[in-house]
Short mmCIF file of C-alpha atoms in Angstrom, two decimals:
data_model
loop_
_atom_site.label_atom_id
_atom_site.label_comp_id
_atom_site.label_asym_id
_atom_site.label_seq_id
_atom_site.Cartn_x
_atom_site.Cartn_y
_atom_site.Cartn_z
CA UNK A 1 7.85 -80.59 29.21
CA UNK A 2 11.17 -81.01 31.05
CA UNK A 3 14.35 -81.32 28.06
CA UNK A 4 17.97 -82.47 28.45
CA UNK A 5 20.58 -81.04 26.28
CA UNK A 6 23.98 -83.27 25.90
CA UNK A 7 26.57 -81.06 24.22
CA UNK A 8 29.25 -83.17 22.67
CA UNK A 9 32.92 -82.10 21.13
CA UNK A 10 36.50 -82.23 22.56
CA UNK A 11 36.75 -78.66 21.39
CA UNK A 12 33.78 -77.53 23.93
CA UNK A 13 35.91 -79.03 26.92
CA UNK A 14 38.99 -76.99 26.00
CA UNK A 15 37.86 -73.82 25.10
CA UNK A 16 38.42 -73.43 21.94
CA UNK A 17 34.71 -73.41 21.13
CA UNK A 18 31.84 -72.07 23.50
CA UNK A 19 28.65 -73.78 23.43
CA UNK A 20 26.16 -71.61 22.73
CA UNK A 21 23.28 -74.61 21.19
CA UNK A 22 22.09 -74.96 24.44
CA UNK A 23 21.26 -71.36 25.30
CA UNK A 24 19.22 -70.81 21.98
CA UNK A 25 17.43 -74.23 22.84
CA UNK A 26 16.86 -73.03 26.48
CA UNK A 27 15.35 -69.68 25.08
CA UNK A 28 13.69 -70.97 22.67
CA UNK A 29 11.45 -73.30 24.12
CA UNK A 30 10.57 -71.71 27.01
CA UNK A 31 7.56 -69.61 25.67
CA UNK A 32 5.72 -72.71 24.87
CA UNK A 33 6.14 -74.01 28.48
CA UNK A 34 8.70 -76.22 27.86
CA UNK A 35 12.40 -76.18 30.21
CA UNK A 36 15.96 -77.14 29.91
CA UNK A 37 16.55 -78.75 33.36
CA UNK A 38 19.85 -80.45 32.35
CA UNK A 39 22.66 -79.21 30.62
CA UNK A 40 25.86 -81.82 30.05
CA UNK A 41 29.08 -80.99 28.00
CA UNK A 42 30.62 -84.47 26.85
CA UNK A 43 34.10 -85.57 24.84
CA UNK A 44 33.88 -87.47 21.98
CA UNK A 45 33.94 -90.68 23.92
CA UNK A 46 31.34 -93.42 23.29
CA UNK A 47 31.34 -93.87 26.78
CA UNK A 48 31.07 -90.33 27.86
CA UNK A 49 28.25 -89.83 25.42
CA UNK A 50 26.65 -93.29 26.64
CA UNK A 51 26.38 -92.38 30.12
CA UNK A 52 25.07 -88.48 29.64
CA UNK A 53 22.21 -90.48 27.51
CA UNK A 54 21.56 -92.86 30.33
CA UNK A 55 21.29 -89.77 32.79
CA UNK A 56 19.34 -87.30 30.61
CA UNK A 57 16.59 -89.82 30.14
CA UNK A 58 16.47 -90.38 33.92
CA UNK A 59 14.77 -86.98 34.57
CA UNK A 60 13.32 -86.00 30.84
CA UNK A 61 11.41 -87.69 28.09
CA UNK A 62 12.86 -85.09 25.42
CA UNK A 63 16.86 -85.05 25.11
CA UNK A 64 18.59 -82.93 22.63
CA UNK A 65 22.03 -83.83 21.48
CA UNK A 66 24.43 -81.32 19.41
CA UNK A 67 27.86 -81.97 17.83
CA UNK A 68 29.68 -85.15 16.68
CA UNK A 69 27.88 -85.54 13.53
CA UNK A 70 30.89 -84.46 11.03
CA UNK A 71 32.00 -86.76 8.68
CA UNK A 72 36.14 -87.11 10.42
CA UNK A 73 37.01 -89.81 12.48
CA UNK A 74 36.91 -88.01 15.93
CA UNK A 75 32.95 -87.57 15.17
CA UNK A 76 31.26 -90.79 16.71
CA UNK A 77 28.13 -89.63 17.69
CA UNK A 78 26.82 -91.41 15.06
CA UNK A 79 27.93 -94.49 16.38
CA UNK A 80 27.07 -94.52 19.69
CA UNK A 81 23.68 -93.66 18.78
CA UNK A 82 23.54 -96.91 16.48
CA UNK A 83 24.79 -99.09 19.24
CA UNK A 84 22.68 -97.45 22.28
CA UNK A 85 19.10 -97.82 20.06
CA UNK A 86 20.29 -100.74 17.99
CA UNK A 87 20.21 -101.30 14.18
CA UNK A 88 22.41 -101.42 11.73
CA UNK A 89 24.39 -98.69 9.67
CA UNK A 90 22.79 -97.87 6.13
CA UNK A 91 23.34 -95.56 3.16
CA UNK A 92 20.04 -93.84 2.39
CA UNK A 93 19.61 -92.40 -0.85
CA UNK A 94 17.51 -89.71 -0.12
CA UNK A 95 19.99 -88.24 2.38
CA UNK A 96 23.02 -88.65 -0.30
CA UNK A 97 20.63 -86.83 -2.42
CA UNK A 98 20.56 -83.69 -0.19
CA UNK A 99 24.20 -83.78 0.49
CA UNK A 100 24.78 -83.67 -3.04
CA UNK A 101 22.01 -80.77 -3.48
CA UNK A 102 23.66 -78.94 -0.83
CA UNK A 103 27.73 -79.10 -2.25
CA UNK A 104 25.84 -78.77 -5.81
CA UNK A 105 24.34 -75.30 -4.09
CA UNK A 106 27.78 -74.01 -2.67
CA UNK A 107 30.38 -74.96 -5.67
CA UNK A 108 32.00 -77.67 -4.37
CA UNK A 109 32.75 -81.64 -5.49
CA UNK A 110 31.57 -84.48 -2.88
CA UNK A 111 33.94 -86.17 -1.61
CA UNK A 112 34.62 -89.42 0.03
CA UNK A 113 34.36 -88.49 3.58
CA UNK A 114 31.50 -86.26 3.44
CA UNK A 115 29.59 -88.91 0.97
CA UNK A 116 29.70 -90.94 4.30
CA UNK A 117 27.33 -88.41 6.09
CA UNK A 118 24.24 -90.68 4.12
CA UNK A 119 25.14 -93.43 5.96
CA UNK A 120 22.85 -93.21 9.05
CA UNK A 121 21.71 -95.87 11.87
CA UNK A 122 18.57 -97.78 10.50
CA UNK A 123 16.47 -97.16 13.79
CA UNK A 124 16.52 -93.40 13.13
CA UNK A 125 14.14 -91.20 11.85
CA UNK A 126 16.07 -88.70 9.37
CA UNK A 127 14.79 -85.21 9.06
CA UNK A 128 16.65 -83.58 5.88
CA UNK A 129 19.41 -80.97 7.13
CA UNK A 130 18.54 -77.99 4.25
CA UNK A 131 22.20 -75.64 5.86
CA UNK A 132 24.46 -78.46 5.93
CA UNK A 133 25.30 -81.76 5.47
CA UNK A 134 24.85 -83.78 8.72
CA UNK A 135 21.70 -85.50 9.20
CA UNK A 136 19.06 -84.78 12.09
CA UNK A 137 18.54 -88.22 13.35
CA UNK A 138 15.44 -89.33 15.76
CA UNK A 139 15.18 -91.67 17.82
CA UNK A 140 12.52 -93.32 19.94
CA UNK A 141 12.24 -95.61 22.50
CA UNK A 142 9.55 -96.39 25.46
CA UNK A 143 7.71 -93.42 24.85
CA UNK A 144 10.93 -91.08 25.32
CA UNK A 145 12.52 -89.28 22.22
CA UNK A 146 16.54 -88.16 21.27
CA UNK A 147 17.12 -85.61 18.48
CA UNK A 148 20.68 -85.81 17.04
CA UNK A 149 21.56 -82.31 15.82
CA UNK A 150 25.12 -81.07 14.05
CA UNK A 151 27.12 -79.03 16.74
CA UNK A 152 27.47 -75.67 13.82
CA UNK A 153 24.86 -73.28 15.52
CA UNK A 154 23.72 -71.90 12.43
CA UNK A 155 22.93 -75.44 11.28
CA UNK A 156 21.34 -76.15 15.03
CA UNK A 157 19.36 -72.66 15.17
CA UNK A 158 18.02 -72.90 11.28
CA UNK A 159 16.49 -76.73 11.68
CA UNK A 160 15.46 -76.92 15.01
CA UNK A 161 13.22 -73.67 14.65
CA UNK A 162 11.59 -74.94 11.37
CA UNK A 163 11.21 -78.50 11.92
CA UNK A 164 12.38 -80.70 15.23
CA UNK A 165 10.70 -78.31 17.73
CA UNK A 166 7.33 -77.92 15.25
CA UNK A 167 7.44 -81.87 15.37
CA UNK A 168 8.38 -82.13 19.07
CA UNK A 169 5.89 -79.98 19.98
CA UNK A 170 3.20 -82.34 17.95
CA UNK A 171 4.31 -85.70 19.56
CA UNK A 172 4.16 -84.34 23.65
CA UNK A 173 1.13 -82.01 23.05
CA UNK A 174 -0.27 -80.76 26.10
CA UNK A 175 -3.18 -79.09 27.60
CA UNK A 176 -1.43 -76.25 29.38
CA UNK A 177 -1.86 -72.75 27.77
CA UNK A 178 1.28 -70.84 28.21
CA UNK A 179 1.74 -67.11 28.43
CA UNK A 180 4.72 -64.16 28.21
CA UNK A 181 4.85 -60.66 28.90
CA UNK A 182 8.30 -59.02 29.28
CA UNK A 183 9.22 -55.43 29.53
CA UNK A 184 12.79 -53.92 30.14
CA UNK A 185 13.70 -51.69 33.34
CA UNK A 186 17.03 -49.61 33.68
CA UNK A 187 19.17 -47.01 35.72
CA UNK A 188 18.59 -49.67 38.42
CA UNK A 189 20.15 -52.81 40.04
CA UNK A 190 18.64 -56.24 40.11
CA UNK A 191 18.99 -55.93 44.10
CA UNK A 192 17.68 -53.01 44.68
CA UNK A 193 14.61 -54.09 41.61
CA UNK A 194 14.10 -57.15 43.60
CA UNK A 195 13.90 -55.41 47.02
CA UNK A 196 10.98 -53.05 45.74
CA UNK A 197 8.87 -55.84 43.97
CA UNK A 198 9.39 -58.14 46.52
CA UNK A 199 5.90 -58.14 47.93
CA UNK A 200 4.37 -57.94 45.49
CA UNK A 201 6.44 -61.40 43.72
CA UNK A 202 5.57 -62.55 47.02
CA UNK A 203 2.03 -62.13 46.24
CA UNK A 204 1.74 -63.72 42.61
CA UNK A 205 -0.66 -66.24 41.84
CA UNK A 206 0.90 -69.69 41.28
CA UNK A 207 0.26 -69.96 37.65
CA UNK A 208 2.83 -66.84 37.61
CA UNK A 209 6.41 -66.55 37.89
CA UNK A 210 8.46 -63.08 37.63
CA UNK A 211 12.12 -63.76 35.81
CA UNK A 212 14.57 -61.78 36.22
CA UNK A 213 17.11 -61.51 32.86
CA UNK A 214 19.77 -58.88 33.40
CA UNK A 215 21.63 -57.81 30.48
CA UNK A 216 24.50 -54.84 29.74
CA UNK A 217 22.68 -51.62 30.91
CA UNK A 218 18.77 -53.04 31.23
CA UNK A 219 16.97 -55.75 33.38
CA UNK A 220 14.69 -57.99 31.22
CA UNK A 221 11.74 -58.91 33.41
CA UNK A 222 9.86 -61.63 32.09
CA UNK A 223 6.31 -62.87 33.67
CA UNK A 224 5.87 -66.48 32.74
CA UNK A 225 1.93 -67.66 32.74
CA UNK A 226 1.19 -71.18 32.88
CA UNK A 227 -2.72 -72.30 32.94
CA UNK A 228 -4.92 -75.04 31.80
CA UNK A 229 -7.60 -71.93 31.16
CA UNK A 230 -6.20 -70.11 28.09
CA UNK A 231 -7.86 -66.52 28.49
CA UNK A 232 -7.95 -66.63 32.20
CA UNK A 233 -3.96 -66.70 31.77
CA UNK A 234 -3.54 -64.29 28.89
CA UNK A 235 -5.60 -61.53 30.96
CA UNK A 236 -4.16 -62.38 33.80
CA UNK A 237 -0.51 -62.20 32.50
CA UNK A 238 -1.41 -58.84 30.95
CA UNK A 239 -2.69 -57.09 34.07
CA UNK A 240 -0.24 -58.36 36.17
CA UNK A 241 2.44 -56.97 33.37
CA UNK A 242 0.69 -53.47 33.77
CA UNK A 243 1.20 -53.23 37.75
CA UNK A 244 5.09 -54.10 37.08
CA UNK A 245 5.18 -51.58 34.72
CA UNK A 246 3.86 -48.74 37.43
CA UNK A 247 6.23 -50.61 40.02
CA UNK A 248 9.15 -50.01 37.99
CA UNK A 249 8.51 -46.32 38.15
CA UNK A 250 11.04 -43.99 36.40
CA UNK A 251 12.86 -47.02 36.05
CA UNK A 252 10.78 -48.37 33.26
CA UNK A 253 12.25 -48.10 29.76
CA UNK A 254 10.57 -50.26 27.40
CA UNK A 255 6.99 -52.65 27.21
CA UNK A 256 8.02 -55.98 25.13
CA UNK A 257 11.57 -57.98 24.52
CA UNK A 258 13.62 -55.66 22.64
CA UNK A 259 17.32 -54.60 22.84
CA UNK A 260 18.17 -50.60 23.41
CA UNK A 261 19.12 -50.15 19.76
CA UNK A 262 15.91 -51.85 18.46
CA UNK A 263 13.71 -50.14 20.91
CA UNK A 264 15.65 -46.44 19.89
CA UNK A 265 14.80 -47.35 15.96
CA UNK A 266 11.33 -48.54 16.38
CA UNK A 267 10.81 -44.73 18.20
CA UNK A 268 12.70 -42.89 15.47
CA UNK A 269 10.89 -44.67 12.24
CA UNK A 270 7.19 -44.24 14.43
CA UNK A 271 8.08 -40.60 15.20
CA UNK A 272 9.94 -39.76 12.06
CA UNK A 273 13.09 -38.70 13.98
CA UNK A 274 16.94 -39.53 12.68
CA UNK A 275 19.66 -40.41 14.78
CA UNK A 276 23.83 -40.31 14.08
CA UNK A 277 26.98 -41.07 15.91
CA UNK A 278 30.03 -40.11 17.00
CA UNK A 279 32.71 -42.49 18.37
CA UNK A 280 35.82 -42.69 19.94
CA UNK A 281 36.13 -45.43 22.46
CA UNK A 282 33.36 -47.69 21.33
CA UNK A 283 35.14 -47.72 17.88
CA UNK A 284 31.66 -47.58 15.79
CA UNK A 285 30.37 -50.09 17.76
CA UNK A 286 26.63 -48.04 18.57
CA UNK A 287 26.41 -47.19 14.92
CA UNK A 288 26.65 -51.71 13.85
CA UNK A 289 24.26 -52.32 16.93
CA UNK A 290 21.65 -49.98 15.02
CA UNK A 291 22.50 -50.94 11.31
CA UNK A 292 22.89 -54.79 12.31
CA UNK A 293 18.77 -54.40 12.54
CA UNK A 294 16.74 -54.58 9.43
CA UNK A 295 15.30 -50.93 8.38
CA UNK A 296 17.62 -49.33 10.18
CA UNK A 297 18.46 -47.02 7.19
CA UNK A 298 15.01 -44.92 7.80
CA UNK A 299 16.22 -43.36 10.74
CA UNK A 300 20.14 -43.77 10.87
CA UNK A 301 21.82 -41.35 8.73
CA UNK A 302 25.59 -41.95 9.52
CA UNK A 303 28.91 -42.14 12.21
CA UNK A 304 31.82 -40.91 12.73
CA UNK A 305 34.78 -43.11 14.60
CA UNK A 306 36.86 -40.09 15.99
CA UNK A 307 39.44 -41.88 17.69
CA UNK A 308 41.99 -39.36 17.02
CA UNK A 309 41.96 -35.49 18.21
CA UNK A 310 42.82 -34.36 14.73
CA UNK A 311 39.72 -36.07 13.83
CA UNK A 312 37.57 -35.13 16.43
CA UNK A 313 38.28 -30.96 15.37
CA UNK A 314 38.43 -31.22 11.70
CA UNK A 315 35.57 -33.44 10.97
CA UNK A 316 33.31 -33.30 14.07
CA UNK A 317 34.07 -29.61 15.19
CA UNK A 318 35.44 -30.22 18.62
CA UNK A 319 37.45 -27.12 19.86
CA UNK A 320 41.07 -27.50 19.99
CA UNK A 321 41.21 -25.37 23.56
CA UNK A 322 38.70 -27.42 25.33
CA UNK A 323 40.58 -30.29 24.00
CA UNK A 324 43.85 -29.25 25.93
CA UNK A 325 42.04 -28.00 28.66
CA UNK A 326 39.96 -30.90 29.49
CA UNK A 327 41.55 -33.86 27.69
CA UNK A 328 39.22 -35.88 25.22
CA UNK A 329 37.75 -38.05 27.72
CA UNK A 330 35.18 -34.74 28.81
CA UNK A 331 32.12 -34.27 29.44
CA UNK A 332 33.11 -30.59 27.32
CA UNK A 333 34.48 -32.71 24.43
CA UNK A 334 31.88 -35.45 24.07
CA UNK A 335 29.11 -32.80 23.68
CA UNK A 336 30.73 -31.15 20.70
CA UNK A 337 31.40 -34.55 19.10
CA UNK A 338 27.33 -35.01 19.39
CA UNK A 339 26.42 -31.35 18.54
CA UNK A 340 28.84 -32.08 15.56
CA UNK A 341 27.45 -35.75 14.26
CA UNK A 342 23.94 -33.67 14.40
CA UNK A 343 25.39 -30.79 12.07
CA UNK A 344 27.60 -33.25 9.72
CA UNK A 345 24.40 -35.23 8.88
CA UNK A 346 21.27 -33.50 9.75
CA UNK A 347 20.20 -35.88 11.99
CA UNK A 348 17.13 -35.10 14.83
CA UNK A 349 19.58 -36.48 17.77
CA UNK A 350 23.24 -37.91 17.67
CA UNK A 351 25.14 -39.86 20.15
CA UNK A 352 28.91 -39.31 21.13
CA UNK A 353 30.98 -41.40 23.45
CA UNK A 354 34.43 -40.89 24.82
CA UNK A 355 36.74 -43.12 27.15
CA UNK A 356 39.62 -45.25 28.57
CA UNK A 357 38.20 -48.87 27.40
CA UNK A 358 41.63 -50.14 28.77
CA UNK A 359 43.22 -52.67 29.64
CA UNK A 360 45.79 -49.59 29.64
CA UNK A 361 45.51 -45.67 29.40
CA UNK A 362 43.84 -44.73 33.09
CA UNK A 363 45.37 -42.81 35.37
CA UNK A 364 44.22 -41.83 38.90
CA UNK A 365 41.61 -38.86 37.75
CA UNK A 366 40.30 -40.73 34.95
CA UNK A 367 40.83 -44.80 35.16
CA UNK A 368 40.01 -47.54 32.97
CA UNK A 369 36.41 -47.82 32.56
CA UNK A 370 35.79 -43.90 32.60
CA UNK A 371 33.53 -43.12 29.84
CA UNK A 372 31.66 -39.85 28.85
CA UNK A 373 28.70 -39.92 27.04
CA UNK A 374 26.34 -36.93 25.75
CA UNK A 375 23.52 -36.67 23.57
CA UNK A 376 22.55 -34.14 21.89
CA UNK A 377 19.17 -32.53 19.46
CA UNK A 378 19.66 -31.06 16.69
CA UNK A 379 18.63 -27.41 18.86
CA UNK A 380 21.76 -27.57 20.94
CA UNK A 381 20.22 -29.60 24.14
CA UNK A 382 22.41 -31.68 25.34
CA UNK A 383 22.32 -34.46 28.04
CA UNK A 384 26.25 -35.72 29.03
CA UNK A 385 27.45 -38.14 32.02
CA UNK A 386 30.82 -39.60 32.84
CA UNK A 387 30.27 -43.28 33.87
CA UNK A 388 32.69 -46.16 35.26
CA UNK A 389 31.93 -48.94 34.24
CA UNK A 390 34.02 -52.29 35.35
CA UNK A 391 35.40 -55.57 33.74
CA UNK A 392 37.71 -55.88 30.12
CA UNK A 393 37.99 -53.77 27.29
CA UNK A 394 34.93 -55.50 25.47
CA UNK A 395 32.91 -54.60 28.45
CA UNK A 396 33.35 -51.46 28.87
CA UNK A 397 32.56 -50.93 25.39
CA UNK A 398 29.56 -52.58 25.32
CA UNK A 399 28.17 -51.22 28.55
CA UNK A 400 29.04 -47.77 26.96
CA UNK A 401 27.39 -48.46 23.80
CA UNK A 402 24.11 -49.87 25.80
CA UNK A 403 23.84 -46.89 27.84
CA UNK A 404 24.34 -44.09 25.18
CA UNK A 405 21.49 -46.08 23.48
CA UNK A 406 19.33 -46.23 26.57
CA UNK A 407 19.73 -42.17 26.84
CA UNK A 408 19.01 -41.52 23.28
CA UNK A 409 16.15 -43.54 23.88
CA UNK A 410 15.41 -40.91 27.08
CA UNK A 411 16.35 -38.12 25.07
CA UNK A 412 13.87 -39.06 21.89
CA UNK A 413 10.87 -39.49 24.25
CA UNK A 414 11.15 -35.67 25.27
CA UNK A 415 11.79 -34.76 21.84
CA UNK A 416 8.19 -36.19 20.93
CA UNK A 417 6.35 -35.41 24.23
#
């Protein structure tokens, strides 16, 4: 099922917000074999919104529309919507009702403005927004459908996962079984990955497609099944999934869709292994990737942010001489700040990290974007490599937090071998 996606908000055309509605929709239904094949930003101009309808519904049946459905003046999405499917404007009790639930929830007294977000076109269908206070309104029309959603993502993510998809998906049901297998390569780039499965792509069925989804550090490849036969597709998808996972070799880090930190804790809680970490550049940042995930406290013990020198001797251990004789960004240094994480908390493994995250602070030996990394078991081992990695300071430290993840990952698997 092909899906348009109109975007809608003065603030998305000046950058003060980023749309990111459209993304979640995109990823969201593409398991179930449906596609975003049109993607339009839009002011808050009835005309502007008018004409992005009249071209969505050219090429899809299914258009999505987020943002313009406050309750200020600049909001008109509302509106527009009345006038393009017709109708009149009505208050509906039961929507009032769940505005007032929903202000009655968080503390706070209606007021006259937002009491206006009950008064909906009468040629909608309203689903009941439980996160906020703009109604989902649904439209139909010749056999095509528009879904009004509020613009907040949380609002967009939280209703559209638990009841307009679920009800979209009811209306245009279709015969086509889909299937997914992903796994996640590193150490290697997309080129060169593409260059050694070519032939193999080449050689895929039609009812397959390979994707490939690069993110900081890993490549998400993602074989897409799409057949009217629903276990000649499932088998197929899954033996097709095992020869990419021999093709990808050394390079192969990780069978299913997971992200470095959730793929590291779901091998320290199976093998009963702990993990800690010690900072400097990336500022803690490894330690909230693993504790952001639910459960993480079975296997993370704790982290240290040694951004100063004084800090990295007195709490983590680091020798003052190798400190002057190799400067903090070291492959020397970064292996005592992981030897000393593992002795501060007991843990199996730690991580350390150590760079010039920039935009200031290279110099011609070590410039911005040089970043050691070592980790090390509790025994002493120790793996350690200087990287360079490119772009800002936010990139650098999240391609240095992704790839002290991806070796601890390395590391744990030799631990348990």
């Amino acid at each position: 099922m092909k899906t348009s996606v109109i975007v809608i908000g003065d603030e998305l055309l000046i950058g003060q917000v980023t749309d990111t509605n459209s993304g979640f929709i995109a990823r969201h239904i593409a398991p179930y074999g449906w596609e975003v094949n049109d993607v339009q930003t839009v002011a808050d101009d009835a005309k502007q919104i008018r004409r992005a309808i009249d071209r969505a519904f050219e090429s899809s049946d299914v258009v999505l529309t987020t943002g313009g459905l406050g309750p200020t003046k600049d909001d008109i999405t509302k509106s527009v919507l009345r006038d393009y499917f017709g109708g009149e404007m009505i208050k509906r009790k039961d929507v009032l009702e769940n505005v007032l639930e929903i202000f009655r929830r968080r503390g706070i007294k209606i007021n006259v403005l937002t009491e206006g977000q009950a008064i909906v076109p009468s040629t909608a269908k309203v689903i009941q927004n439980r996160v906020g206070t703009a109604p989902i309104m649904w439209f139909e029309r010749e056999g095509q459908t528009l879904v009004a959603m509020p613009g907040v993502p949380f609002e967009t993510q939280e209703m559209f996962t638990s009841e307009v998809f679920p009800q979209l998906l009811k209306k245009y049901q279709t015969e086509m079984s889909v299937a997914h297998h992903t796994i996640i390569a590193e150490g290697i780039s997309e080129s060169a990955l593409a260059m050694r499965l070519e032939e193999w792509e080449t050689a895929l069925p039609d009812y397959l497609h390979l994707a490939y989804l690069p993110k900081p550090g890993i490549i998400r490849l993602r074989l897409d099944g799409h057949h009217r036969d629903s276990e000649l597709i499932e088998r197929e998808t899954a033996e097709y999934a095992s020869e990419l996972i021999g093709l990808c070799g050394d390079n192969f880090l990780y069978d299913g869709d997971k992200t470095p930190a959730e793929i590291l804790l779901e091998k320290l809680i199976s093998t009963g292994k702990t993990v800690s970490t010690a900072e400097s550049c990336t500022g803690g940042n490894i330690a909230h990737l693993i504790t952001s995930i639910p459960g993480s406290s079975e296997a993370m013990l704790g982290g240290v942010v040694a951004y100063s020198n004084d800090v990295k001797q007195r709490v983590l251990g680091v020798d003052g001489e190798t400190l002057k004789e190799h400067g903090a960004v070291s492959i020397p240094v970064v292996e005592q700040m992981a030897a000393g994480a593992c002795r501060a908390t007991g843990s199996d493994i730690a991580m350390a990290t150590s760079g010039i995250a920039g935009p200031g602070g290279g110099t011609a030996e070590k410039p911005v974007g040089t970043v050691c990394i070592a980790v090390a078991k509790r025994d002493g081992t120790t793996i350690s490599q200087t990287y360079h990695f490119p772009g800002n300071r936010s990139r650098v430290i999240d391609r240095a937090s992704q790839t002290a993840l991806i070796m601890a990952i390395r590391m744990l698997d030799k631990l348990v071998e």
